PDB file of C-alpha atoms in Angstrom:
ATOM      1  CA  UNK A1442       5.757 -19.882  -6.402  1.00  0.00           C
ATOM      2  CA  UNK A1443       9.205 -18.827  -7.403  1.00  0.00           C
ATOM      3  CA  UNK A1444       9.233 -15.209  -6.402  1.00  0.00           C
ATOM      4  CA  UNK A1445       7.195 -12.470  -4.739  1.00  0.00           C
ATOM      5  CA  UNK A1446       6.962 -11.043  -8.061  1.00  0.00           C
ATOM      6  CA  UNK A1447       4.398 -13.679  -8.727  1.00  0.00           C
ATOM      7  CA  UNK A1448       2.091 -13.046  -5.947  1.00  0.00           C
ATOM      8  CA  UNK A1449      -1.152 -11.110  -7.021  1.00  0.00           C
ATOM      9  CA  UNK A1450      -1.188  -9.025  -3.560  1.00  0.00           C
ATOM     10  CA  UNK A1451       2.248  -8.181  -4.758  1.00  0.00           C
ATOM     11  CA  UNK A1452       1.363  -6.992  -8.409  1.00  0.00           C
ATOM     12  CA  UNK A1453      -1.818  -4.941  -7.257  1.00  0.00           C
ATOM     13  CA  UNK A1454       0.455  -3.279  -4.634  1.00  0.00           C
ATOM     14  CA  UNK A1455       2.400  -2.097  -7.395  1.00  0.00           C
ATOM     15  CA  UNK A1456       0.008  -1.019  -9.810  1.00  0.00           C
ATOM     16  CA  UNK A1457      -1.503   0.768  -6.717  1.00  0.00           C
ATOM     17  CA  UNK A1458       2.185   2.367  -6.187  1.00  0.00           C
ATOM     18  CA  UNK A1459       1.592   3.415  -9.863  1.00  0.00           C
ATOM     19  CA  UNK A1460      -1.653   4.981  -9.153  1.00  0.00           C
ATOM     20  CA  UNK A1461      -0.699   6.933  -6.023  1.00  0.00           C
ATOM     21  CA  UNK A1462       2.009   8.811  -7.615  1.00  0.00           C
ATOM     22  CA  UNK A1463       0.029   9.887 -10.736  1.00  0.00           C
ATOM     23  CA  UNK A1464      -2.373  11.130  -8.214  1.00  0.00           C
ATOM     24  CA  UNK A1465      -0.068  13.250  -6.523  1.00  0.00           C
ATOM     25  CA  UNK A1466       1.089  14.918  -9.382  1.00  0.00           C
ATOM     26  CA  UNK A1467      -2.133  17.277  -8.459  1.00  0.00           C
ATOM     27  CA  UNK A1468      -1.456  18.072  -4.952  1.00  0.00           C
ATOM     28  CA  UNK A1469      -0.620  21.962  -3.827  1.00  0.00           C
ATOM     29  CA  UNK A1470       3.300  22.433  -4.666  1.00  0.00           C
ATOM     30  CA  UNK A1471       3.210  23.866  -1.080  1.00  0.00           C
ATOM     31  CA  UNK A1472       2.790  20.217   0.118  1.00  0.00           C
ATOM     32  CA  UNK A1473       6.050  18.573  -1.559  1.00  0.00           C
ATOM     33  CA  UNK A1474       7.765  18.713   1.929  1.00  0.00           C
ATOM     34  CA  UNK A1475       4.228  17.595   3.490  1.00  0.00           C
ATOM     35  CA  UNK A1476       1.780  15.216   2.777  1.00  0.00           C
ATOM     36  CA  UNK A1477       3.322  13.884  -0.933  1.00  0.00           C
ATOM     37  CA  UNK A1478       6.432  12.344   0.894  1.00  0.00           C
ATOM     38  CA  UNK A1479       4.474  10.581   3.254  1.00  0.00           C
ATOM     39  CA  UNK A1480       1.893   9.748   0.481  1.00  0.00           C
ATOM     40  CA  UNK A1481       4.577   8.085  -1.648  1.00  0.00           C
ATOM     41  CA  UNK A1482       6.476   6.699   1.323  1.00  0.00           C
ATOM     42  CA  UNK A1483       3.704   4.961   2.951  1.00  0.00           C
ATOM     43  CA  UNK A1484       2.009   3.264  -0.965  1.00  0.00           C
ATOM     44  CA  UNK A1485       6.168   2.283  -1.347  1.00  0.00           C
ATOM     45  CA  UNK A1486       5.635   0.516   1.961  1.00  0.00           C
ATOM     46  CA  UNK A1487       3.049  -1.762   0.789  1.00  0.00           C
ATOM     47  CA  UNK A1488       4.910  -4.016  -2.122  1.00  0.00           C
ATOM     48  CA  UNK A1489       8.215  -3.650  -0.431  1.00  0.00           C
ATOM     49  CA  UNK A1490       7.141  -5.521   3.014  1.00  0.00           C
ATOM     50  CA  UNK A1491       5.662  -7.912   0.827  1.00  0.00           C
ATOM     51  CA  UNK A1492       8.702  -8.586  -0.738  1.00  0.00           C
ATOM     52  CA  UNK A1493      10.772  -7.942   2.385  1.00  0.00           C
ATOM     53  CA  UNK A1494       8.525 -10.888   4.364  1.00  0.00           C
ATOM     54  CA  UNK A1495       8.789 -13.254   1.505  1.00  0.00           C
ATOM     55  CA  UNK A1496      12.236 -13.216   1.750  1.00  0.00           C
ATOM     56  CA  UNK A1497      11.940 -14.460   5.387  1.00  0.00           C
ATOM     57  CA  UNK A1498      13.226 -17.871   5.874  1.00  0.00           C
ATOM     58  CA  UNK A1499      10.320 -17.943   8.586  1.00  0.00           C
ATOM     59  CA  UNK A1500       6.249 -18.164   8.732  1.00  0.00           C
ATOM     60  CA  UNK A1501       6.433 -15.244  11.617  1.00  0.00           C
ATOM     61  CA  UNK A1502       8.661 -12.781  10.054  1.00  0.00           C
ATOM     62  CA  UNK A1503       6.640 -12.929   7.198  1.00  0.00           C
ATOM     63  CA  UNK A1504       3.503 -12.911   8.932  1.00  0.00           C
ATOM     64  CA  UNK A1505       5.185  -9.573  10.752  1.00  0.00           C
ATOM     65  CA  UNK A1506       6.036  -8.023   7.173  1.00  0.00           C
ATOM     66  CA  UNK A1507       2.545  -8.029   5.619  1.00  0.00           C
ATOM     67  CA  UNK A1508       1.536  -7.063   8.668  1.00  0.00           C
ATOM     68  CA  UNK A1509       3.316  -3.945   8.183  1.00  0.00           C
ATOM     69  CA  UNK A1510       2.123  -3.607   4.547  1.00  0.00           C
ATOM     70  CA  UNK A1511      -1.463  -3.334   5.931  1.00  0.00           C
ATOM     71  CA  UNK A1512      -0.617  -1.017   8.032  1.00  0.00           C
ATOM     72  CA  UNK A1513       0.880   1.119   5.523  1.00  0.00           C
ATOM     73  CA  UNK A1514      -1.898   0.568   3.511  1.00  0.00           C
ATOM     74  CA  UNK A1515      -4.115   2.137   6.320  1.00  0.00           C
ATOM     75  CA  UNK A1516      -1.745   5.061   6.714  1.00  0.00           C
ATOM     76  CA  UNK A1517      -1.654   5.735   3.203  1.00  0.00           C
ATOM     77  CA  UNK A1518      -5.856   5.626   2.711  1.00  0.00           C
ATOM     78  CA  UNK A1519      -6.177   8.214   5.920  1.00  0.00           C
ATOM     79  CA  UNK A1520      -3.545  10.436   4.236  1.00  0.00           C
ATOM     80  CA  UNK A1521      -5.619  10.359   0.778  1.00  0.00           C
ATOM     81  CA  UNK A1522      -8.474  11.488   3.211  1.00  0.00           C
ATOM     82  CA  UNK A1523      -6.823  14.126   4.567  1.00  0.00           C
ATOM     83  CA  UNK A1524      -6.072  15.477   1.064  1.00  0.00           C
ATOM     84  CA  UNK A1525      -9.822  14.718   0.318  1.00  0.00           C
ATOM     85  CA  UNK A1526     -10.706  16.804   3.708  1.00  0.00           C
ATOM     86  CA  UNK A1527      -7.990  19.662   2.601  1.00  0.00           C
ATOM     87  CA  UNK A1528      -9.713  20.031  -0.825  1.00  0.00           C
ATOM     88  CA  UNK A1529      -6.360  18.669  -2.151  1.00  0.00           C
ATOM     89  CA  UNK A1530      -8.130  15.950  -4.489  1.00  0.00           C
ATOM     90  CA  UNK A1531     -11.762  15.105  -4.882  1.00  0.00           C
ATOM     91  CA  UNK A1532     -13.557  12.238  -3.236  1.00  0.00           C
ATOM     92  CA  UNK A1533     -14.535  10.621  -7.038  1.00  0.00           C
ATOM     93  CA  UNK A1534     -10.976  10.656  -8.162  1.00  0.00           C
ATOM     94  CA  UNK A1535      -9.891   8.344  -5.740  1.00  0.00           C
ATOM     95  CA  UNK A1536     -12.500   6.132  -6.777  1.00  0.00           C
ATOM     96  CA  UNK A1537     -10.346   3.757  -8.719  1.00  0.00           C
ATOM     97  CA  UNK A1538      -7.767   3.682  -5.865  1.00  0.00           C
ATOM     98  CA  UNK A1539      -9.954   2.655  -2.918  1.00  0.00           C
ATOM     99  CA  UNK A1540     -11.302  -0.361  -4.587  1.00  0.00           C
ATOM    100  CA  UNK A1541      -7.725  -1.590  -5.238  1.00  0.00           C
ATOM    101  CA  UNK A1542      -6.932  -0.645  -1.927  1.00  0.00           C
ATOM    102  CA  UNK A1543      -9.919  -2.404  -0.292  1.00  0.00           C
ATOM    103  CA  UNK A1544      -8.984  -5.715  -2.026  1.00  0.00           C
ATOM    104  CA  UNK A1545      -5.290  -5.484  -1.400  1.00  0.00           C
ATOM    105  CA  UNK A1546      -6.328  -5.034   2.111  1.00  0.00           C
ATOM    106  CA  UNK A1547      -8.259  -8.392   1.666  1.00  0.00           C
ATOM    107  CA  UNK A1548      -5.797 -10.388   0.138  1.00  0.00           C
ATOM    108  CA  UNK A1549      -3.194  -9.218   3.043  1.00  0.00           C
ATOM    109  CA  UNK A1550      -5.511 -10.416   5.581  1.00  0.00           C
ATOM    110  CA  UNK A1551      -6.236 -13.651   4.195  1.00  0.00           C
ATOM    111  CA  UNK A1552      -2.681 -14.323   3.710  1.00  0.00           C
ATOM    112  CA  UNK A1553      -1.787 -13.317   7.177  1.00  0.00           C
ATOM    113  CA  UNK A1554      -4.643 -15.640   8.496  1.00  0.00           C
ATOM    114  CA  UNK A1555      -2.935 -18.323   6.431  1.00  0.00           C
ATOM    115  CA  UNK A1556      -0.168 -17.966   7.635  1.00  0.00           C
ATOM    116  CA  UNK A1557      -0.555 -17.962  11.487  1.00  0.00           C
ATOM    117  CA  UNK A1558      -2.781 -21.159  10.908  1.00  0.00           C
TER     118      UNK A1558
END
């Protein structure tokens, strides 16, 4: 592997960024100071701890970094769920965005396992 660019947690976490901020093109113009900047800031999160980590000339710092992508990830699927619970979005129109979320979440935690082996 030459780059972070070419791992697939990586890419997903992207297309997921892409995904997120098409989404919150809908949300309330009353929320650009709320919930959309910590929308986009948390999904941003995701690839760029990835990339951060893999920079890391060491297993633990990596480890560390995705760490902190997963935990971004979490933040960012309980603040879709709060816009879900505001009537902000609807439930079925996150659909495609919680199963990319749900595997990026796998692939994170297999590569942190592999990593602290």
């Amino acid at each position: 592997m030459k780059s972070y660019r070419d791992l697939i947690v990586w890419q997903k976490s992207m297309d997921l960024v892409t995904l997120i901020y098409n989404l919150v093109l809908v949300l309330p113009d009353n929320e650009k100071y709320g919930l959309i900047p910590q929308i986009k800031r948390s999904i941003i999160s995701i690839p760029s701890n990835i990339a951060e980590g893999y920079g890391r000339n060491y297993r633990k710092d990596y480890s560390r970094f995705l760490q902190i992508a997963r935990g971004s990830l979490f933040e960012n699927q309980t603040q879709l769920e709060i816009a879900v619970n505001l009537d902000f979005i609807k439930v079925e129109n996150l659909e495609e965005i919680k199963e990319l979320s749900i595997e990026i979440e796998k692939m994170l935690n297999s590569l942190i396992k592999k990593l602290e082996d």
